XYZ file of C-alpha atoms in Angstrom:
351
model
C 100.898 -38.000 59.146
C 99.196 -34.799 58.406
C 95.755 -32.830 58.307
C 94.184 -31.652 54.956
C 90.867 -29.082 54.789
C 88.599 -29.013 52.037
C 85.537 -26.172 52.106
C 82.670 -25.917 50.030
C 79.427 -23.405 50.174
C 76.336 -24.396 51.448
C 73.795 -22.613 49.090
C 71.273 -21.795 51.382
C 73.508 -19.795 53.936
C 76.618 -17.941 53.032
C 78.854 -19.588 55.702
C 81.574 -22.371 54.320
C 80.831 -25.902 55.233
C 84.211 -27.386 56.350
C 85.230 -30.968 55.599
C 88.839 -32.138 57.896
C 90.735 -34.718 56.792
C 92.877 -37.018 58.662
C 95.959 -39.403 57.170
C 98.268 -41.529 59.507
C 100.937 -43.771 58.116
C 102.904 -46.038 59.204
C 104.824 -49.436 57.547
C 101.659 -51.312 58.734
C 98.658 -49.519 57.764
C 96.872 -45.992 56.714
C 94.023 -44.693 58.631
C 91.856 -42.084 57.525
C 88.985 -40.264 59.364
C 86.572 -37.605 57.813
C 84.421 -35.750 59.219
C 80.296 -35.208 58.011
C 80.414 -31.866 56.291
C 78.333 -29.049 58.352
C 74.477 -28.632 57.030
C 72.938 -25.074 57.689
C 69.374 -25.025 57.948
C 67.264 -22.801 55.375
C 67.081 -18.891 55.942
C 64.570 -17.214 54.562
C 67.182 -13.922 54.728
C 69.355 -15.381 52.088
C 67.094 -17.290 50.230
C 66.779 -14.437 47.539
C 69.283 -12.707 45.362
C 70.221 -10.410 47.601
C 70.773 -10.887 51.262
C 68.379 -9.489 53.953
C 70.971 -8.169 56.154
C 70.898 -5.197 58.337
C 71.688 -2.911 55.432
C 68.760 -3.899 53.823
C 66.548 -3.671 56.422
C 67.983 -0.231 57.469
C 67.153 0.750 53.329
C 63.736 -0.796 53.686
C 62.953 1.996 56.348
C 64.203 4.951 54.302
C 62.397 3.445 51.362
C 58.796 3.125 53.396
C 59.516 6.630 55.287
C 59.658 8.108 51.690
C 56.706 6.129 49.885
C 54.390 6.888 52.822
C 55.572 10.572 53.878
C 55.747 11.772 50.393
C 52.109 10.409 48.842
C 50.131 11.445 52.164
C 51.662 14.738 52.111
C 50.837 15.400 48.262
C 47.104 14.428 48.806
C 46.490 16.598 51.644
C 43.768 18.502 49.962
C 41.569 15.307 49.397
C 42.333 14.462 52.563
C 40.610 17.562 54.123
C 37.514 16.943 51.812
C 37.276 13.602 52.834
C 37.234 14.254 56.420
C 34.967 16.823 56.460
C 32.959 14.716 54.646
C 32.636 12.334 57.106
C 32.653 14.760 60.189
C 29.622 16.746 58.465
C 28.424 14.836 55.577
C 25.167 17.442 55.066
C 27.499 20.344 54.250
C 30.436 18.627 53.038
C 28.567 16.339 50.042
C 30.629 15.739 47.570
C 34.804 15.848 46.108
C 34.087 19.077 44.284
C 31.503 20.895 45.950
C 33.318 20.143 49.290
C 36.675 21.903 47.790
C 34.588 24.646 47.114
C 33.230 25.009 50.328
C 36.900 24.964 52.097
C 38.031 27.310 49.545
C 34.651 29.630 49.800
C 34.954 29.654 53.584
C 38.764 29.630 54.578
C 40.714 30.486 51.347
C 42.359 28.496 48.978
C 46.081 27.613 51.189
C 43.269 25.705 53.567
C 43.057 22.845 51.316
C 46.517 22.053 52.663
C 45.785 22.349 56.462
C 47.617 19.834 58.298
C 50.265 18.794 55.917
C 53.175 19.229 58.513
C 51.809 16.681 61.496
C 50.691 14.360 57.771
C 54.235 14.355 56.326
C 55.691 13.774 60.395
C 53.220 11.417 60.954
C 53.044 9.038 57.998
C 57.018 9.116 57.271
C 57.324 7.763 60.889
C 54.329 5.191 60.017
C 56.128 4.104 56.539
C 59.476 3.424 57.927
C 57.887 1.339 60.272
C 55.154 -0.423 58.387
C 57.471 -1.349 55.507
C 60.783 -2.048 57.025
C 59.341 -4.290 59.738
C 57.125 -5.746 57.549
C 60.227 -7.118 55.755
C 62.022 -8.142 59.262
C 58.901 -10.082 60.313
C 58.120 -11.539 56.944
C 61.729 -13.126 57.284
C 61.110 -14.093 60.752
C 58.109 -15.728 60.302
C 59.030 -17.843 57.219
C 62.332 -18.806 58.917
C 59.988 -19.704 62.329
C 57.692 -22.289 60.341
C 60.483 -23.641 57.869
C 61.065 -23.211 53.811
C 57.796 -25.646 53.079
C 55.293 -24.493 55.539
C 56.514 -20.598 54.527
C 55.701 -21.134 51.070
C 52.093 -23.191 51.914
C 51.019 -20.707 54.058
C 52.477 -17.658 52.655
C 49.540 -15.844 52.702
C 49.088 -15.880 56.428
C 52.927 -15.221 56.732
C 51.984 -11.950 54.497
C 48.841 -11.300 56.824
C 50.740 -11.467 59.671
C 53.929 -9.558 59.117
C 51.755 -6.534 57.969
C 49.815 -6.869 61.045
C 52.534 -7.015 63.420
C 54.465 -4.004 61.591
C 51.381 -1.794 61.710
C 50.382 -2.267 65.137
C 54.236 -1.004 65.893
C 53.936 1.764 63.310
C 50.318 3.427 64.463
C 52.127 4.122 67.798
C 54.314 6.441 66.050
C 51.607 7.960 63.775
C 48.791 8.547 66.645
C 49.688 11.721 67.978
C 50.253 13.021 64.188
C 47.306 11.573 62.769
C 45.135 13.318 66.131
C 46.378 16.574 65.099
C 45.741 16.314 61.539
C 42.367 15.351 61.843
C 41.944 18.338 64.577
C 43.517 20.959 62.567
C 41.304 19.625 59.347
C 38.028 19.223 60.456
C 37.895 22.082 62.957
C 35.462 25.245 62.148
C 37.570 28.126 60.466
C 39.078 30.234 63.626
C 38.073 27.743 66.457
C 41.373 26.000 66.306
C 45.116 26.353 65.456
C 46.089 25.644 61.870
C 50.127 25.804 62.093
C 51.561 22.550 63.625
C 53.521 23.757 66.757
C 50.475 25.811 68.023
C 47.907 22.982 67.394
C 50.164 20.364 69.259
C 50.123 22.896 72.200
C 46.653 23.076 72.228
C 46.210 19.370 72.214
C 48.541 18.888 74.728
C 46.606 21.641 76.809
C 43.507 19.962 76.374
C 44.691 16.257 76.789
C 42.482 15.614 79.283
C 39.686 16.358 76.833
C 41.654 15.210 73.490
C 42.969 12.182 74.713
C 46.146 13.579 73.243
C 48.772 11.896 72.433
C 47.319 8.349 72.113
C 43.616 8.691 72.723
C 42.843 7.743 69.033
C 44.848 4.578 69.168
C 42.552 1.984 69.487
C 40.192 3.410 66.324
C 43.492 4.053 64.578
C 44.555 0.246 65.109
C 41.047 -0.724 63.816
C 41.545 1.248 60.698
C 44.967 0.666 59.879
C 45.415 -2.991 60.631
C 42.579 -4.424 58.503
C 44.191 -1.394 55.922
C 47.333 -2.404 55.690
C 46.918 -6.436 56.115
C 44.529 -5.732 53.004
C 47.528 -3.725 51.464
C 50.127 -5.745 52.290
C 48.437 -9.081 50.787
C 46.299 -7.713 48.127
C 49.625 -6.384 46.538
C 51.595 -9.821 47.282
C 48.564 -11.764 45.546
C 48.423 -9.419 42.698
C 51.897 -9.748 41.802
C 52.167 -13.406 42.385
C 49.377 -13.404 39.879
C 50.264 -11.246 37.230
C 53.523 -13.169 37.334
C 51.999 -16.481 37.229
C 49.519 -15.455 34.268
C 50.248 -12.825 32.080
C 54.380 -12.054 32.529
C 54.774 -15.580 32.365
C 58.744 -15.071 32.262
C 61.442 -15.126 35.280
C 60.424 -11.693 36.735
C 64.307 -10.632 36.587
C 64.095 -10.667 32.503
C 61.644 -7.685 32.403
C 62.888 -4.601 32.720
C 62.839 -2.081 35.581
C 60.214 -0.223 33.941
C 57.716 -3.231 33.443
C 58.494 -4.378 36.862
C 57.386 -1.162 38.218
C 54.556 -0.989 36.251
C 53.337 -4.004 37.848
C 54.418 -2.612 41.043
C 52.063 0.498 40.664
C 48.966 -1.855 39.016
C 49.079 -4.305 41.877
C 49.153 -1.324 44.854
C 46.138 0.446 43.156
C 43.893 -2.930 43.175
C 45.578 -3.485 46.641
C 44.298 -0.067 47.676
C 40.942 -0.436 46.486
C 40.382 -2.995 48.733
C 41.810 -1.301 51.556
C 39.782 1.928 51.647
C 36.222 -0.619 51.419
C 37.421 -2.570 54.180
C 39.033 0.273 56.547
C 36.252 2.723 56.076
C 34.110 2.766 59.166
C 36.793 3.006 60.826
C 38.532 5.882 59.405
C 35.340 7.359 59.814
C 35.392 6.856 63.956
C 38.915 8.938 64.029
C 37.629 11.453 61.950
C 34.274 11.643 63.872
C 36.440 11.759 67.411
C 37.855 15.195 66.346
C 33.933 16.760 66.248
C 33.472 19.186 69.418
C 30.283 17.900 70.145
C 31.835 13.848 70.185
C 34.294 15.444 73.126
C 34.377 12.800 75.780
C 31.862 10.171 73.951
C 32.339 6.383 73.762
C 33.075 4.698 70.282
C 29.886 3.072 70.602
C 27.919 5.750 71.127
C 29.501 7.886 68.460
C 28.831 4.821 66.128
C 25.296 4.849 67.173
C 24.775 8.389 66.943
C 26.823 8.404 62.897
C 24.444 5.594 61.849
C 25.472 2.322 59.659
C 25.002 4.067 56.465
C 26.827 6.836 57.050
C 29.476 4.809 58.809
C 30.378 2.830 55.744
C 29.498 5.210 53.103
C 30.344 8.836 53.943
C 33.297 10.330 52.129
C 33.800 6.128 50.749
C 33.537 7.474 46.908
C 36.714 10.168 47.657
C 38.327 7.523 50.220
C 39.020 5.368 47.012
C 40.161 7.591 44.796
C 42.397 8.616 47.109
C 43.456 5.286 48.950
C 44.129 3.442 45.359
C 46.119 6.356 43.953
C 48.391 6.920 47.077
C 48.702 2.805 47.993
C 49.982 2.661 44.091
C 52.126 5.331 44.209
C 53.684 3.976 48.136
C 54.507 0.798 46.503
C 55.935 2.374 43.369
C 58.073 5.031 45.357
C 59.543 1.956 47.427
C 60.045 -0.309 44.744
C 61.497 2.554 42.781
C 63.604 3.266 45.540
C 64.905 -0.574 46.001
C 65.667 -0.922 42.558
C 67.801 2.283 42.721
C 69.705 0.521 45.406
C 69.829 -2.940 43.552
C 67.494 -4.586 45.873
C 64.873 -5.446 43.279
C 61.154 -4.921 43.220
C 58.879 -6.731 45.949
C 56.734 -9.788 45.649
C 56.543 -12.614 42.540
C 59.142 -14.976 44.403
C 56.469 -17.383 44.937
C 55.207 -17.197 41.173
C 59.370 -18.679 40.314
C 58.760 -21.900 42.432
C 55.811 -22.916 40.855
C-alpha cells in the first residue's frame, strides 16, 4: 500500500493543481483512487505576460506620479495663459498675446506662477489615476469573467478610469484651488509663493471654500476627461495594432511601441480637451474675486455658453494633446524600463 502524488500547473493561475493516487494491493485485488484536478478560475491579474501583483501596482503608482507631475509642471506657462483667457477673455485674447500681456505686467517669471502646487497636486493625482486604474481594471474584469471582460472591455476601461479619477481628485483639489488662485489673481492682490498662498486660502476658507470647494466642478471636468483619456487611448492602441502594425505586439521594438503610445495618447488628448472644456472653464471662473460666493449655475449663465465652451479652447487642445501624449509616453517608458511592457493592445492579439 502507498501514496503517489503528481502536480501540474494551470496556465491561468500560478498555483499547482495536484492529483493524488492511492494504491492498495493484497493477494486478491488492487484498488486505485484518484482525486479530480483542482481547477482555477481565470484571473485578469495573471492573464498577461507580467503578473499584476503588489509590486506591479506599486510601480504603476510611481509611474503615474511621474507622468502627470512632470508634464503638468512643464506646461505651466501655457496653463497660466489658458486660465487667464478663461477668466478675462477680453484682456487675454490668444496664446501669444496673452503670454506677452502676462510678461509685460508681471515679468518673465510670472509665466511660472503656480508651478509648485501644480507639481505636487498632479503627482498625487497621477499616482492615483494610473495606479488605481490598473487595480480597478483587473478587479472589474475578474468580476464579469474572461468572456465578458473581452466583450465589454470598453465599459470596463470607462468604469475603471472614472473610479480611479474620483479618488484621485480628492487629492488634487486643494492644490488645484491654490494653483488657479495664484495664476489668475491680478498682480499684487494674492501671494504667488506656495506656502503664503496656501495659508491665505486656509485663512479665507469661508469665502474660498478651501480645501474641497472645487471638488464637484473638478469631478465634472476630470472624470469625463479621464474616461476619454483612457478609453480613447486603449481604443486607438488597439486599432493601431489591429490595422497598421499587425504583427504580434511583442515583435516590435520598444521604440516603435512607445511611438504608438505617444501618438495614441495625443489623439486621446484632443478629445479630452473638448469634452472637459466647460467644466475646466468653471474651475477657472471660481477663482475670480467677482464670483466669490456665487453658485456654479449663476457663474455659468453669466459667462455664457459660447465662452464656456470656446474660451481658451485652442490653447487647451494644444496643451492637453501634448500633455496626454507625453503622459502616456512617460508612463509606458517607465513600465518598459522595469520590464512591465507598454499599455494596451491586448485585445487585438486575441482577435
